[in-house]
Short mmCIF file of C-alpha atoms in Angstrom, two decimals:
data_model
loop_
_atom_site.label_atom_id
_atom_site.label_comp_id
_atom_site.label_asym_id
_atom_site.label_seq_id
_atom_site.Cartn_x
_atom_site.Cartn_y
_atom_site.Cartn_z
CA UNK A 1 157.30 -2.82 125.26
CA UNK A 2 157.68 -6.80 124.91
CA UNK A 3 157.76 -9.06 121.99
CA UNK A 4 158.66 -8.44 118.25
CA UNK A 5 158.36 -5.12 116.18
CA UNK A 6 155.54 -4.61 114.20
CA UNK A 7 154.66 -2.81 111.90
CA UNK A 8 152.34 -0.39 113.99
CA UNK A 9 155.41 0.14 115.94
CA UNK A 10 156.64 1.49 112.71
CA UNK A 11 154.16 4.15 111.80
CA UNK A 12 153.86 5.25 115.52
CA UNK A 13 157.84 5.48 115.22
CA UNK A 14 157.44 8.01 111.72
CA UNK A 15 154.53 9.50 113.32
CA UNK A 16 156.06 10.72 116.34
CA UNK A 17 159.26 11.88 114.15
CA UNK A 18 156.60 13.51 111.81
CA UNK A 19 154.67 15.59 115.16
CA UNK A 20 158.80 16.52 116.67
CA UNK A 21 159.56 17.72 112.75
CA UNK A 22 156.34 19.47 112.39
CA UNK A 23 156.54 21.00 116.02
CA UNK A 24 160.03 22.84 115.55
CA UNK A 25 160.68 22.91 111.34
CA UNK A 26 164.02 22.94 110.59
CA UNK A 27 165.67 21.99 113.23
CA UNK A 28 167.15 18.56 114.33
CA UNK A 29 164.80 16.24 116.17
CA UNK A 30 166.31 13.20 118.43
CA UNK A 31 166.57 9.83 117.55
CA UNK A 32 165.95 9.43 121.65
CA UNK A 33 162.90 11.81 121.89
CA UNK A 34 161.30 9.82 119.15
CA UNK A 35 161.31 6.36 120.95
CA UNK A 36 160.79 7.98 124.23
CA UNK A 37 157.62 8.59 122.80
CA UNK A 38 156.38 5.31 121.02
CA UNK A 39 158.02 3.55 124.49
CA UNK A 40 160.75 1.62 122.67
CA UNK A 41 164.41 1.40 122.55
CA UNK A 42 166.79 2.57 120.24
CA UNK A 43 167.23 -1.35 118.73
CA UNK A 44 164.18 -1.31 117.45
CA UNK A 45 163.91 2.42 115.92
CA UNK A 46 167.13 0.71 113.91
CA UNK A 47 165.58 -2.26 113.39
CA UNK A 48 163.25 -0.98 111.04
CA UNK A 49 165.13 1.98 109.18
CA UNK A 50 168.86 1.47 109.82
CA UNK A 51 169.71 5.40 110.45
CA UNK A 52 168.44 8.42 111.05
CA UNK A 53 168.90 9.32 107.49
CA UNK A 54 166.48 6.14 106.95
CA UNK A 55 163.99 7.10 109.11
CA UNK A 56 163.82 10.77 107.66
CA UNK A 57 163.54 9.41 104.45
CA UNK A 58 160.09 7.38 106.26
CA UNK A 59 159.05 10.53 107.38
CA UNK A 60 159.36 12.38 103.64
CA UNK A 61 157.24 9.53 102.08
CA UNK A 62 154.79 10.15 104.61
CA UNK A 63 154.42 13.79 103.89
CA UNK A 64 154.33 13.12 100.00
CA UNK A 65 151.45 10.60 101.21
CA UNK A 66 149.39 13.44 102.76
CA UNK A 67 150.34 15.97 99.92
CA UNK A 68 149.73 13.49 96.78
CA UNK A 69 146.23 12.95 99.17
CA UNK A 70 145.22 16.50 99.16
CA UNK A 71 145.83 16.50 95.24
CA UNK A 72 143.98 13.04 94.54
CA UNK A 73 140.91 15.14 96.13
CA UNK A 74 141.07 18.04 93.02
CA UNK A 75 139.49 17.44 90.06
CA UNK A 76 140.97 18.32 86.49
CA UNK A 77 139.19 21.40 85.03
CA UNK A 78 139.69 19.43 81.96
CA UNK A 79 142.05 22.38 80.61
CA UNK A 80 145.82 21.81 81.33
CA UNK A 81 146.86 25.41 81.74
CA UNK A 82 144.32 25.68 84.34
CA UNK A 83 144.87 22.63 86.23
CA UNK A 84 148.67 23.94 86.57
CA UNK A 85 147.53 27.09 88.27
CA UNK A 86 145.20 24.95 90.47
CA UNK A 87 148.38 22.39 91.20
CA UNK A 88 150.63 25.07 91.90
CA UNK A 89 148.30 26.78 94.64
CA UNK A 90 147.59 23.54 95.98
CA UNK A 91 151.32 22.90 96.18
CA UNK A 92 151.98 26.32 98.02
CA UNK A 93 148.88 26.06 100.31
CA UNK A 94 150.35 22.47 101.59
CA UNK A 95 153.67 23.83 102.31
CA UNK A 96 152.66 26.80 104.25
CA UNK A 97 150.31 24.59 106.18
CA UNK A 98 153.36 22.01 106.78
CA UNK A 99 156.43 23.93 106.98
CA UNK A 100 158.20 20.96 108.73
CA UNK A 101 157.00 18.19 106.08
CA UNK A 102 157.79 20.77 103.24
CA UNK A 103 161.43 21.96 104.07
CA UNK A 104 162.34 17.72 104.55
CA UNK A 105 160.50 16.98 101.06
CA UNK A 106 162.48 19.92 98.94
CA UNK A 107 164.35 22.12 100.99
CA UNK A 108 167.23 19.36 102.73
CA UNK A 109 169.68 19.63 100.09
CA UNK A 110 172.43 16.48 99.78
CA UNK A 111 174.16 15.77 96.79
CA UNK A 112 173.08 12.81 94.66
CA UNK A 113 170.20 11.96 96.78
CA UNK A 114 166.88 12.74 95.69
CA UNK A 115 164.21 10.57 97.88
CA UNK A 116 161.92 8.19 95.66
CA UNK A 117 159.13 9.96 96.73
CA UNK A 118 159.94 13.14 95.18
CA UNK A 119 159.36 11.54 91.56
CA UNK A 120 155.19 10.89 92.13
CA UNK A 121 154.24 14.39 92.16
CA UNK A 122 156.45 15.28 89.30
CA UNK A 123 154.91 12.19 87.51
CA UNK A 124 151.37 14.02 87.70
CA UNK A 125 152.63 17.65 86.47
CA UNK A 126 154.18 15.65 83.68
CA UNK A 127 150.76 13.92 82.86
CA UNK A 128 149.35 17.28 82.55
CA UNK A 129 152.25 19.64 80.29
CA UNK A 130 151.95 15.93 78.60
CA UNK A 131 148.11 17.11 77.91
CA UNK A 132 149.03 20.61 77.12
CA UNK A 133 151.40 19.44 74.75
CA UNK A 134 148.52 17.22 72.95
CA UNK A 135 146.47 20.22 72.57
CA UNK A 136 149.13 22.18 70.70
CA UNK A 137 149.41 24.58 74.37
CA UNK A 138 153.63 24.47 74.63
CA UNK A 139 156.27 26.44 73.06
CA UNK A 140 158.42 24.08 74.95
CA UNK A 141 158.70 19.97 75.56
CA UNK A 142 156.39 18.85 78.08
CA UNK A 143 159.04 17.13 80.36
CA UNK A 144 161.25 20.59 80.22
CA UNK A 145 157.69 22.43 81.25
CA UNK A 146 156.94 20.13 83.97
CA UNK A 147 160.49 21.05 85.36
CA UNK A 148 160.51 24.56 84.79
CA UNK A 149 157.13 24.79 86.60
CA UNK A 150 158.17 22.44 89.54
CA UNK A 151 161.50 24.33 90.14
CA UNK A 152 159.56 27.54 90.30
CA UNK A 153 156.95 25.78 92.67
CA UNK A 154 158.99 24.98 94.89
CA UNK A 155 161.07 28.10 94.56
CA UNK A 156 158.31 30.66 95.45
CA UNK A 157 156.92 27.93 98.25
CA UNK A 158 160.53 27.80 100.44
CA UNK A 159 160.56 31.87 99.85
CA UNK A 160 157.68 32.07 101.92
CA UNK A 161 158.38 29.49 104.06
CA UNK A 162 161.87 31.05 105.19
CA UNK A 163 160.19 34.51 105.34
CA UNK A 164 157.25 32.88 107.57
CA UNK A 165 154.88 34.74 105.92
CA UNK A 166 152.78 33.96 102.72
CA UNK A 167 152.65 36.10 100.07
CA UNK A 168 149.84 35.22 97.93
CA UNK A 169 151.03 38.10 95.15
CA UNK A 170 153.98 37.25 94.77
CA UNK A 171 153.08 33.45 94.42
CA UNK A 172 150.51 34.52 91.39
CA UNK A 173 153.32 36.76 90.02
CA UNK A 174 155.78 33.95 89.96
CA UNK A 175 152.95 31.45 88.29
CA UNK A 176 152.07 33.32 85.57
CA UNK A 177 155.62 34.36 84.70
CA UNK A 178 156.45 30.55 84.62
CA UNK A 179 153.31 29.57 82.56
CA UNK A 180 154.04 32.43 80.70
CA UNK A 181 157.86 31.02 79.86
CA UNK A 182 156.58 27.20 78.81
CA UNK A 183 153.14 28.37 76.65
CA UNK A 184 154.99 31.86 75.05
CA UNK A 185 153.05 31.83 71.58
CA UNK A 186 154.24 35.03 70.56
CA UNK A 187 158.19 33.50 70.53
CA UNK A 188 156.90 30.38 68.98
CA UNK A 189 155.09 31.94 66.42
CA UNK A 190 157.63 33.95 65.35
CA UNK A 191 159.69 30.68 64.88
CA UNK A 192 156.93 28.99 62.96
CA UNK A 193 156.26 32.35 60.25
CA UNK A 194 160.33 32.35 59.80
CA UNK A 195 160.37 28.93 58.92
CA UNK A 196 157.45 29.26 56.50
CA UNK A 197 158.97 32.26 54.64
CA UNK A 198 162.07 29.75 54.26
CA UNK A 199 159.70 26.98 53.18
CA UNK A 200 158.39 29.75 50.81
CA UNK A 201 161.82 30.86 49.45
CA UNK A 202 163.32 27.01 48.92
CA UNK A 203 160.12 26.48 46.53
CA UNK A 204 159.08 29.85 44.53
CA UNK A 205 157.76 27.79 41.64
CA UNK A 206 154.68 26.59 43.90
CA UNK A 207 153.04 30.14 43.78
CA UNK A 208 155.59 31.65 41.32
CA UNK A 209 157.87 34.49 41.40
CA UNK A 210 155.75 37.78 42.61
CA UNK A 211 153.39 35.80 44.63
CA UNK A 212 156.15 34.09 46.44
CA UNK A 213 157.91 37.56 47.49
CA UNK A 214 154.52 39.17 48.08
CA UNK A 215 154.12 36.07 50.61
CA UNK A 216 157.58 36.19 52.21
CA UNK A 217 157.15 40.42 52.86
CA UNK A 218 153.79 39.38 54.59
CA UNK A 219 155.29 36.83 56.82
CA UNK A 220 158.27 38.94 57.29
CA UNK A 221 155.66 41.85 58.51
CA UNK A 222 154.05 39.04 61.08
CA UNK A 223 157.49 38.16 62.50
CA UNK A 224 158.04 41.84 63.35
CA UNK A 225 154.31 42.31 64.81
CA UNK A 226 155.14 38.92 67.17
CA UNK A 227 158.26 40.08 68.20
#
């Protein structure tokens, strides 16, 4: 190939890294193979991303690219909780379907690096727990639910990745256990009557003497019924 790099050469360059990762995932793919197959030398691959470790990093935005496509194309149910469930099969369906992307855009592992990339899909699950939170949906903050769920995500995802086989009950299992944990009413309500019977017990001269114990046994009988 003759004259300067451009930027086609570039996105053949992650392209053909992206077909030798999604060919054998989880293995090491050459820097050599790579430009053996765009036709260009090894100057140029470093030209435009400085390492291996840079082009790799090309290669992960490119996969959040095809993922964050595949979730443009949903539309919201207009309920929260629901659109989490949808999300999180979407999320599970793209990583079985691209093993190779998937184990480079959560399962490579290095301490104090976490790709840019990775923080646009966690920006949508936060817009949404941010939605449940407006409708009162929570028992926890929305930023520690959009965590808890994404952690989980990816959790039961690289399970059945690593297994090679998908496990579609065990992926609902794990989902409603986790939207279970970040909407559990029963352990918020319990919180809620405990505090009111305290409320209750600071102030007996709003309802007066009997009426304020009479209240406080009541609530006291809800916090054993939630529990």
């Amino acid at each position: 190939m003759t004259g300067a790099p451009t930027s086609d050469t570039r996105q053949r360059l992650i392209a053909a890294a992206a077909d030798l990762i999604a060919a054998s995932p989880g293995e090491e793919f050459s820097l050599r193979a790579v430009c053996d197959t765009v036709g260009v030398k090894m100057p140029t691959l470093y030209h435009f991303f400085g390492s291996k470790q840079g082009l790799i990093d090309a290669v992960i935005d490119h996969g959040f690219d095809l993922y964050l496509g595949e979730k443009a194309s949903m539309e919201s149910s207009g309920d929260p909780i629901q659109d989490i469930r949808a999300g999180w099969d979407a999320h599970v369906a793209f990583g079985l379907a691209n093993p190779g992307f998937y184990t480079l855009m959560y399962g490579k592992v290095r301490p104090g690096h976490s790709p840019d990339a990775q923080s646009r899909p966690s920006r949508i699950l936060r817009g949404i727990t941010a939605r449940a939170a407006e409708q009162d949906r929570l028992a926890v903050p929305s930023d520690q639910a959009a965590a808890h769920i994404l952690v989980t995500n990816i959790g039961v995802t690289l399970r059945q990745i690593i297994l090679a086989t998908p496990d579609p009950a065990l992926s609902s299992a794990v989902r409603e256990g986790a939207i279970a944990a970040i909407t559990d009413r029963g352990a918020r309500t319990s919180s809620q009557l405990t505090a009111a019977m305290e409320l209750a017990a600071a102030h007996p001269n709003v309802l007066g003497k009997t009426e304020t114990e009479l209240l406080i046994k009541w609530l006291g009988r809800l916090v054993e019924d939630s529990n």
